[in-house]
XYZ file of C-alpha atoms in Angstrom:
491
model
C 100.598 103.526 119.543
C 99.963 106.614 117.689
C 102.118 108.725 115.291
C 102.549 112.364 115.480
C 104.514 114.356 113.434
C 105.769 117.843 114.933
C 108.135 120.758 115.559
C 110.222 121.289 118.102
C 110.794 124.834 118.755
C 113.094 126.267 121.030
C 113.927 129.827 122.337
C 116.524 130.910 124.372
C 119.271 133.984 125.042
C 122.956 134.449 124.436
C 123.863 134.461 127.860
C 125.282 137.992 128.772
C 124.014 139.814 131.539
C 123.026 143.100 129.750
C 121.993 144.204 126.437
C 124.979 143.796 123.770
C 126.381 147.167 122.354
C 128.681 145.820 120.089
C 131.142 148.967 119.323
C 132.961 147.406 116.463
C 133.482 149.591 113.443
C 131.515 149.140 110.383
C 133.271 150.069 107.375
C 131.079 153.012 105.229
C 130.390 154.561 102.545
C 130.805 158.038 101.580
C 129.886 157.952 98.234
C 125.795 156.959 97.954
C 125.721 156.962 94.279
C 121.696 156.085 92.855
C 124.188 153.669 90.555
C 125.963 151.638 93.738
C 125.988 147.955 92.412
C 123.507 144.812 94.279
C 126.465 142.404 94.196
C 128.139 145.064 96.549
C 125.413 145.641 98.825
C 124.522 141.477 99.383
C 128.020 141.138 99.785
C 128.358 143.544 102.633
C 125.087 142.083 104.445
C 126.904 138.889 104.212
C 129.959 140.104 105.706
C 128.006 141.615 108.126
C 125.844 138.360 109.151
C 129.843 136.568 109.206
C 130.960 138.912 111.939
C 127.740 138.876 114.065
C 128.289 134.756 114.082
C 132.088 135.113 115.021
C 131.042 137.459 117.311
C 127.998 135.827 119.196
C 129.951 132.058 118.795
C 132.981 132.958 119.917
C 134.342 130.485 122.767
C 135.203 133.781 124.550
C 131.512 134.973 124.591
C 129.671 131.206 124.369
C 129.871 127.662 125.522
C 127.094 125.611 124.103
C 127.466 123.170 126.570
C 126.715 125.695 129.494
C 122.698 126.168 130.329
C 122.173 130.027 128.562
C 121.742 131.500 132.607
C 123.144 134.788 134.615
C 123.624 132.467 137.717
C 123.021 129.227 138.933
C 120.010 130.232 140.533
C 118.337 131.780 137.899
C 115.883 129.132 136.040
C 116.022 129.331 131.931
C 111.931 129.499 130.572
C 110.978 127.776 128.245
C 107.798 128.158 125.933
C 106.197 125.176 124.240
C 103.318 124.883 121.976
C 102.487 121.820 120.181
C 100.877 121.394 116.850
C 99.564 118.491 115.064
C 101.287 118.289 112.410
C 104.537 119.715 114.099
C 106.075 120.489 117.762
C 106.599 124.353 117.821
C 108.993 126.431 119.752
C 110.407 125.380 122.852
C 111.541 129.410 123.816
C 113.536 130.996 125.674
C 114.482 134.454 126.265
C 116.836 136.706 128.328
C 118.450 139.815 126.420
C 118.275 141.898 123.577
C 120.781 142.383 120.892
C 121.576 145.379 119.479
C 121.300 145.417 115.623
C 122.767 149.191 114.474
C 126.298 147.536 114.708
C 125.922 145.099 111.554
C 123.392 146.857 109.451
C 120.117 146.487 111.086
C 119.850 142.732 111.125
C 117.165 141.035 113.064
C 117.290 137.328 112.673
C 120.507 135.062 111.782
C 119.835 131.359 110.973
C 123.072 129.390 112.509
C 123.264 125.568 112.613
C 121.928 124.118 116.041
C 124.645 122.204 116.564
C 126.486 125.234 117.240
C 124.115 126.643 119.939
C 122.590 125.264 123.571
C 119.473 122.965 123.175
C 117.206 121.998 125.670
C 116.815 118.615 125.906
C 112.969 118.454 125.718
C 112.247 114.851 124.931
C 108.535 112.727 125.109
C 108.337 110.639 128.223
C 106.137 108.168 126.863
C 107.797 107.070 123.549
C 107.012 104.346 121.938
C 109.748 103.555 120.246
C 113.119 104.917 121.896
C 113.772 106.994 120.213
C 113.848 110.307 121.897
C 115.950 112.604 119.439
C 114.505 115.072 116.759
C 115.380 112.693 112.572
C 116.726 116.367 111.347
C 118.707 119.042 113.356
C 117.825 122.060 111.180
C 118.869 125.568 111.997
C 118.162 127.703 114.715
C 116.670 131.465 113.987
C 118.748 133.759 116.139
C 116.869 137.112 116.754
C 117.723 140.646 117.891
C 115.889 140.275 121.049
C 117.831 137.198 122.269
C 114.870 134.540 121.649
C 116.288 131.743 119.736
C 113.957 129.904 117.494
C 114.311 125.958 116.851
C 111.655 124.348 114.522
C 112.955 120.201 113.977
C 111.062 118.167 111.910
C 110.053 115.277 113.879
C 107.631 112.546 114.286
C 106.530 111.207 117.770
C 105.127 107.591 118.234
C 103.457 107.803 121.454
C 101.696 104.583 123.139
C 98.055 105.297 123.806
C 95.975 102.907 125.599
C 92.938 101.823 123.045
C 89.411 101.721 124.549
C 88.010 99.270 122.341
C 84.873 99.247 123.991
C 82.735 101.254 121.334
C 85.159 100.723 118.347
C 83.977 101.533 116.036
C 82.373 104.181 117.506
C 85.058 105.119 119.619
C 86.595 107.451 120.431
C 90.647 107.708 121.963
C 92.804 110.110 124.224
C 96.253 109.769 123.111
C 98.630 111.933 125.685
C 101.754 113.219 124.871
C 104.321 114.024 128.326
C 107.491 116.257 127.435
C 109.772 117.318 129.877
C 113.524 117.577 130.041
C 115.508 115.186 130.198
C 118.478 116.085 132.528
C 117.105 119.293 134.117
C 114.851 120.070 136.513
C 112.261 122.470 137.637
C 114.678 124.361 139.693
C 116.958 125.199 136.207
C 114.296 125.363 133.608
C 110.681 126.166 133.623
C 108.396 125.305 131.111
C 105.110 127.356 129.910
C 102.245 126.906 127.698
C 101.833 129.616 125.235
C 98.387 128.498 124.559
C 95.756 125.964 126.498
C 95.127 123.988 122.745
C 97.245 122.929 120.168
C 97.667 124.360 117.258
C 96.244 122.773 114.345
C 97.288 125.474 111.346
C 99.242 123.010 109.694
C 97.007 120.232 109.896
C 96.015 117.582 106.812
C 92.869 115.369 107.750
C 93.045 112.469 107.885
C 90.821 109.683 106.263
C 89.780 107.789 109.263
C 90.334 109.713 112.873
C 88.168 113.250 113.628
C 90.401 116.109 115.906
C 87.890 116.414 118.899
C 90.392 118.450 120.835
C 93.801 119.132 121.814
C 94.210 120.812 125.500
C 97.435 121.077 126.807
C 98.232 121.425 130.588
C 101.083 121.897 132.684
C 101.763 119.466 135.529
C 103.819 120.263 138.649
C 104.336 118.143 141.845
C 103.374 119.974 144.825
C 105.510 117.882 146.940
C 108.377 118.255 144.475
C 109.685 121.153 143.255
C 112.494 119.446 140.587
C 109.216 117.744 138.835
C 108.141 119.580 135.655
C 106.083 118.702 132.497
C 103.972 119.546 129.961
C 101.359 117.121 128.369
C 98.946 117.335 125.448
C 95.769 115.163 125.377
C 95.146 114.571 121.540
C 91.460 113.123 121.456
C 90.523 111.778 118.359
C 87.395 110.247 116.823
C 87.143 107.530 114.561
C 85.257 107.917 111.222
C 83.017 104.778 111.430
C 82.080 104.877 108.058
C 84.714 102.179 106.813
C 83.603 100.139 109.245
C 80.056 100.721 108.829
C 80.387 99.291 105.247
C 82.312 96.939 105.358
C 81.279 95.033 108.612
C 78.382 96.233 110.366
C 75.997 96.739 107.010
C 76.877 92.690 105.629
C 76.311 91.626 109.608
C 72.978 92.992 109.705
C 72.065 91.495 106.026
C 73.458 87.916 107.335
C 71.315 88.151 110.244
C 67.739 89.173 108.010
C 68.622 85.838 106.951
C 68.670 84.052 109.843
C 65.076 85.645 109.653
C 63.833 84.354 106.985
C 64.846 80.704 108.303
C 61.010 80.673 110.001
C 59.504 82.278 106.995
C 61.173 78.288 104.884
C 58.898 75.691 104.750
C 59.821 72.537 107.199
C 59.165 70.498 104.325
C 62.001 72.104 102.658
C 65.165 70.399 102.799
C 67.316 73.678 102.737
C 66.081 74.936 106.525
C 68.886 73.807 108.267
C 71.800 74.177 105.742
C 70.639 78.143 105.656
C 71.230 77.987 109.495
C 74.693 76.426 109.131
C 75.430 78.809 106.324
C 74.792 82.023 108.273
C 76.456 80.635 111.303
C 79.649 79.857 109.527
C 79.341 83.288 107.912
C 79.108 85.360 111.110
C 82.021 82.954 112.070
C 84.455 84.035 109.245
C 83.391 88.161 110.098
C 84.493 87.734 113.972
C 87.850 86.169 112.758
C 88.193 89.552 110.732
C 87.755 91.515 113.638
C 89.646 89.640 115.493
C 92.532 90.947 113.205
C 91.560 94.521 113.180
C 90.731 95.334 117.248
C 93.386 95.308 119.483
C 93.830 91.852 121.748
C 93.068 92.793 124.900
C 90.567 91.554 127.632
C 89.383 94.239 129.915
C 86.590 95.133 127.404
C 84.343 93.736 124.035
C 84.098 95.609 120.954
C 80.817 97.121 120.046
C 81.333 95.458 116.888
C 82.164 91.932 118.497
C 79.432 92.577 120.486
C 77.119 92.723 118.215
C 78.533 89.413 116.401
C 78.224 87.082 119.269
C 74.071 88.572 119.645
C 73.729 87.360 115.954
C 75.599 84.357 116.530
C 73.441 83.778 119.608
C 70.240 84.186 117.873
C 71.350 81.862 114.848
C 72.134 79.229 116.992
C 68.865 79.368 118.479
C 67.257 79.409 115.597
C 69.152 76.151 114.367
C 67.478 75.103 117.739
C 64.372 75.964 117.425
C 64.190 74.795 113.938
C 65.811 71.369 114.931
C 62.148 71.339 117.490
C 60.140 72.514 114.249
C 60.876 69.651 112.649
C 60.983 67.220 114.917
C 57.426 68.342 115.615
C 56.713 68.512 111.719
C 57.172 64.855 111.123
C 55.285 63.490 113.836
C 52.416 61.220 113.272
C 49.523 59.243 115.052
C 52.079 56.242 115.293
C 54.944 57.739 117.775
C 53.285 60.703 119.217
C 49.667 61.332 120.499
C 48.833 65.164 120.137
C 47.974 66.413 124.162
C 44.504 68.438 124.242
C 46.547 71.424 125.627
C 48.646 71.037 122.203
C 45.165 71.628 120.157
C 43.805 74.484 122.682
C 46.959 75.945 122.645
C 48.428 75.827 118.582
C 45.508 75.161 116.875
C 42.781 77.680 117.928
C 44.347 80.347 120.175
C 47.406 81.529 118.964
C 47.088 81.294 115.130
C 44.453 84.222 116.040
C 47.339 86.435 117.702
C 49.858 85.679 115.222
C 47.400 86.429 112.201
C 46.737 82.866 110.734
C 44.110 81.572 109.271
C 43.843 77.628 108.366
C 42.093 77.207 105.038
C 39.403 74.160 105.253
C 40.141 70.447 104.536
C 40.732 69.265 100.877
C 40.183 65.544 101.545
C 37.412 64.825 99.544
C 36.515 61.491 101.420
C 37.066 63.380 104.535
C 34.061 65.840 103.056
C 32.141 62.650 101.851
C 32.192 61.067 105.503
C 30.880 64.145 106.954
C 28.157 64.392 104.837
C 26.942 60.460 105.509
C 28.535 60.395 108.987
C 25.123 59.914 110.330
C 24.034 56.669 108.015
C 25.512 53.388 109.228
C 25.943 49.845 107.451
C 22.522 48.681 108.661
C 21.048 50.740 105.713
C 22.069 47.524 103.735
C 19.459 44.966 104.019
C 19.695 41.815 104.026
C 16.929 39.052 103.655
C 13.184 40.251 103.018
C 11.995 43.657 102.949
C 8.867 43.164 101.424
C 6.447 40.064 101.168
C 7.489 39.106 97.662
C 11.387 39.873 97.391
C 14.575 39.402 99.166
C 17.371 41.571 97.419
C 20.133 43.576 98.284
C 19.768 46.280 95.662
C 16.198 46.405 93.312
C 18.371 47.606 89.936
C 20.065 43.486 90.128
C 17.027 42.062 90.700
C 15.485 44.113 87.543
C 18.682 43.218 85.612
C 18.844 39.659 86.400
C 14.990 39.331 85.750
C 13.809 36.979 88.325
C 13.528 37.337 92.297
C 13.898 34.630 95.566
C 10.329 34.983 95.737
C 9.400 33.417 92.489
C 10.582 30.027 93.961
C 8.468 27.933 95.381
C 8.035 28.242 99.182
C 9.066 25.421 101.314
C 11.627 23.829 98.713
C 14.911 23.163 99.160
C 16.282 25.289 95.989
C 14.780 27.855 97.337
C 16.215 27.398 100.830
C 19.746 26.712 99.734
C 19.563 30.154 97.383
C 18.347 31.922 100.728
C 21.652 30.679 102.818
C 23.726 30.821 99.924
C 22.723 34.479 99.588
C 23.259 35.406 103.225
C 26.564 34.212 103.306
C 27.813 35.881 100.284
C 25.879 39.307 100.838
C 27.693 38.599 104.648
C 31.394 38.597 103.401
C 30.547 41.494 101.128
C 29.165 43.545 103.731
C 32.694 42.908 105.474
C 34.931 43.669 103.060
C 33.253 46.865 102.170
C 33.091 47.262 105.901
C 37.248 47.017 106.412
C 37.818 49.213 103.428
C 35.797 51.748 104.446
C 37.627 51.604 108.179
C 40.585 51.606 106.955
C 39.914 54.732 104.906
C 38.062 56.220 107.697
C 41.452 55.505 109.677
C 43.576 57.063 106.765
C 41.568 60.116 106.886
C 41.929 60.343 110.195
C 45.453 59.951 110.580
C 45.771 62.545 107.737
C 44.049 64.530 109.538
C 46.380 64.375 112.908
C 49.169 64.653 110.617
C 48.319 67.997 108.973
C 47.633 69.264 112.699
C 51.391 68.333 113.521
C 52.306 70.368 110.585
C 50.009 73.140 111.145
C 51.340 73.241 115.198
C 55.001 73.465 113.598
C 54.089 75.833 111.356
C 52.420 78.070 114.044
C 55.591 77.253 116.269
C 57.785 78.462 113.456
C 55.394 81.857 113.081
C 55.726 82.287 116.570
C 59.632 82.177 117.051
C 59.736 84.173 113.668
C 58.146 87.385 114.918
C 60.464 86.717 118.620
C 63.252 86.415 116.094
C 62.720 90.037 114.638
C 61.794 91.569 117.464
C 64.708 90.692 119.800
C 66.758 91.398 116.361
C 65.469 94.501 115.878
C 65.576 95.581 119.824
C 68.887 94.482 120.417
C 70.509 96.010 117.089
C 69.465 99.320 117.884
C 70.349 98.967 121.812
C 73.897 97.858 120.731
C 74.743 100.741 118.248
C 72.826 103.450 120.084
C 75.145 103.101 123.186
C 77.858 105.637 121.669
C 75.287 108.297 120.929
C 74.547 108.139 124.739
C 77.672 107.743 125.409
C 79.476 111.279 127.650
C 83.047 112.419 127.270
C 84.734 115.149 129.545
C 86.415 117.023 126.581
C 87.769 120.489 127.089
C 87.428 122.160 123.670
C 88.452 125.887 122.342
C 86.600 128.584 120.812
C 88.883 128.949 118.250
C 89.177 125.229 117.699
């Protein structure tokens, strides 16, 4: 629905068939003293403008509820011009009025009520109600056009396109026509192809693109008359621009940063919910502000459900982030495409490089990788000793070999040696496995991480791209976007 304020002008004749020579005798003057008093003088243009009214009303002369016409044949024309801020003359004119009877006057203002009005009322109100809120007076000339200028304001239903909003732009039409007569007792005319927009005030949120005004007949009937006026308007967008689309497009840098958090972070997901929920609450506002209707999507709305389309894949993708995050040599077993794949070909397209391993015993192992538990002898190495390290034998001062051979001391020392050197050897053995096995699931651990961390790069630079792509796409489509609108030079 749209509101217009406007005039409603009207011209039309008295009604005789020739030009009124009124004959009546004007009392004079003969004495034109320099002196002659004002009172005198506005009281005689007063008397005059008293008899022209009883003269042109009188219910001898005038019937104002008989169309102002010669015949019945003859049709009654009718100007119309509309302007914004006010309706303008709906004219008519047939004679001319001789003025040297009553002192030269050339307009009379008479109440309306008093005079024929044609009943030019807007076909598609909005709100039935189809008369003028103030019947002000009507300004009589000397040429027979009568001149009827009624405040009014016209609430017109327009049908919204929402499709751009708020980019939009709207064609609000306004039909008049009469209400009772027809095209065979008055005819309508356009004194100009455009509104007028003189009297005009701006307004805050909608842009005049043009006002064209046409006249519409029915070649196939000749009764059907009317005159309509296309007001296209533009909205301002920057309201909405602040106050929607600029906080939109700062929620959705930080469903961006999302892949940019740590996994280890506890906060990934809750920022996911949070910007979800906040898009949420910004549809429900426009919700409020676009008109319901279902034969097309608001740019605006539009351009919520992308954003709430990417966040929700990004609460997706960061649900797979760290599922693959946590995984470990224990439930998962890493596939060799996995490695080829996350570990040495795309961290080169996506920029990455992994630093080196920290593990210290990881670095030790390496460096003795190629020595093996056989180094540590056991029994004799030499003719004369039988040792496991020469510093102990030095310490303890005395070696196997001092024995005597072939004794039974010395035989039971020997075995009693072996075995304990034995178990040693094993328990050193299964600690350093079970480190080795430590480092190495450490190791298959921090590759999980790194692949989730690569995963997370990945979907971070889809994330801005498609964000980036599809913002622009959405609010460049009004800039491309063609209207057929007649405008004036003038305008």
């Amino acid at each position: 629905m749209a509101y217009f304020v406007s005039a409603l002008g009207d011209r039309h004749a008295s009604g005789a068939a020739n030009p009124v020579n009124v004959t009546d005798a004007q009392p004079g003057c003969s004495d034109r003293r320099h002196g002659l008093d004002k009172a005198v003088g506005a009281a005689s243009g007063a008397d005059a403008e008293e008899r022209l009214v009883n003269y042109l009303l009188g219910p001898e002369r005038y019937n104002k509820l008989i169309r102002p016409a010669v015949n019945k044949s003859q049709q009654v024309t009718i100007a119309i011009q509309v302007s914004l801020s006010q309706l303008i003359s709906v004219n008519e004119r047939e004679q001319i009025m001789t003025t040297n009877e009553y002192e030269g006057i050339k307009k009379l203002r008479i109440p309306s009520q008093h005079i024929w009005l044609p009943d030019i009322v807007l076909y598609n109100n909005a709100d039935g109600t189809y008369e003028v809120s103030f019947y002000c007076n009507a300004v009589v000339s000397n040429t027979g056009d009568i001149f009827w200028l009624p405040p009014a304001i016209y609430k017109s239903a327009c049908k919204i396109e929402v499709k751009n909003f708020p980019f939009d732009q709207q064609n609000c039409t306004l039909k008049f026509r009469s209400w009772t007569y027809d095209h065979t007792e008055i005819d309508l005319i356009l004194t100009s192809d455009f509104a007028s927009r003189d009297d005009f005030t701006p307004s805050g949120e909608w842009d005049i693109v043009s006002l064209p005004g046409r006249k519409n007949e029915d070649p196939n009937d000749i009764t059907y008359l009317d005159i309509t006026y296309d007001f296209i308007i533009k909205r301002k967008p920057l309201f909405y621009t602040i106050n929607l689309i600029i906080p939109c497009v700062l929620i959705t840098s930080l469903a961006i940063l999302v892949f940019y958090l740590p996994s280890d972070c506890g906060e990934k997901m809750t920022l996911c919910i949070s910007v979800l929920l906040a898009l949420t609450v910004f549809l429900l506002l426009i919700s409020k502000i676009v008109p319901p209707t279902s034969l097309a999507v608001p740019l605006i709305g539009k351009y919520l459900m992308f954003t709430m389309v990417l966040v929700t894949f990004s609460i997706v993708t960061s649900v797979c982030v760290l599922n693959v995050h946590h995984r470990s040599p224990s439930t998962h077993r890493m596939p060799d495409w996995v490695k080829r794949v996350f570990l040495y070909k795309l961290p080169a397209f996506l920029f990455m490089r992994r630093p080196g391993s920290s593990n210290i015993r990881e670095k030790f192992r390496r460096k003795h990788q190629q020595k093996s538990y056989s180094d540590i002898r056991l029994g004799k190495t030499d003719v004369d000793s039988f040792y496991v390290n020469e510093e102990s034998a030095k310490r303890y001062g005395w070696r196997i070999s001092d024995l005597p051979e072939n004794t039974e001391f010395r035989r039971r020392m020997t075995v009693k040696c072996e075995a304990d050197m034995e178990e040693a050897v094993d328990g050193v053995r299964f600690i350093a496995e079970h480190m080795k096995n430590e480092d190495d699931d450490e190791g298959i651990i921090e590759d999980w991480k790194y692949v989730a961390m690569v995963i997370d790069r990945l979907f971070l630079w889809i994330f801005v791209l498609v964000c980036v792509v599809g913002t622009l796409g959405l609010f460049m489509q009004p800039l491309f976007q063609s209207y057929n609108t007649p405008t004036a030079d003038d305008e």
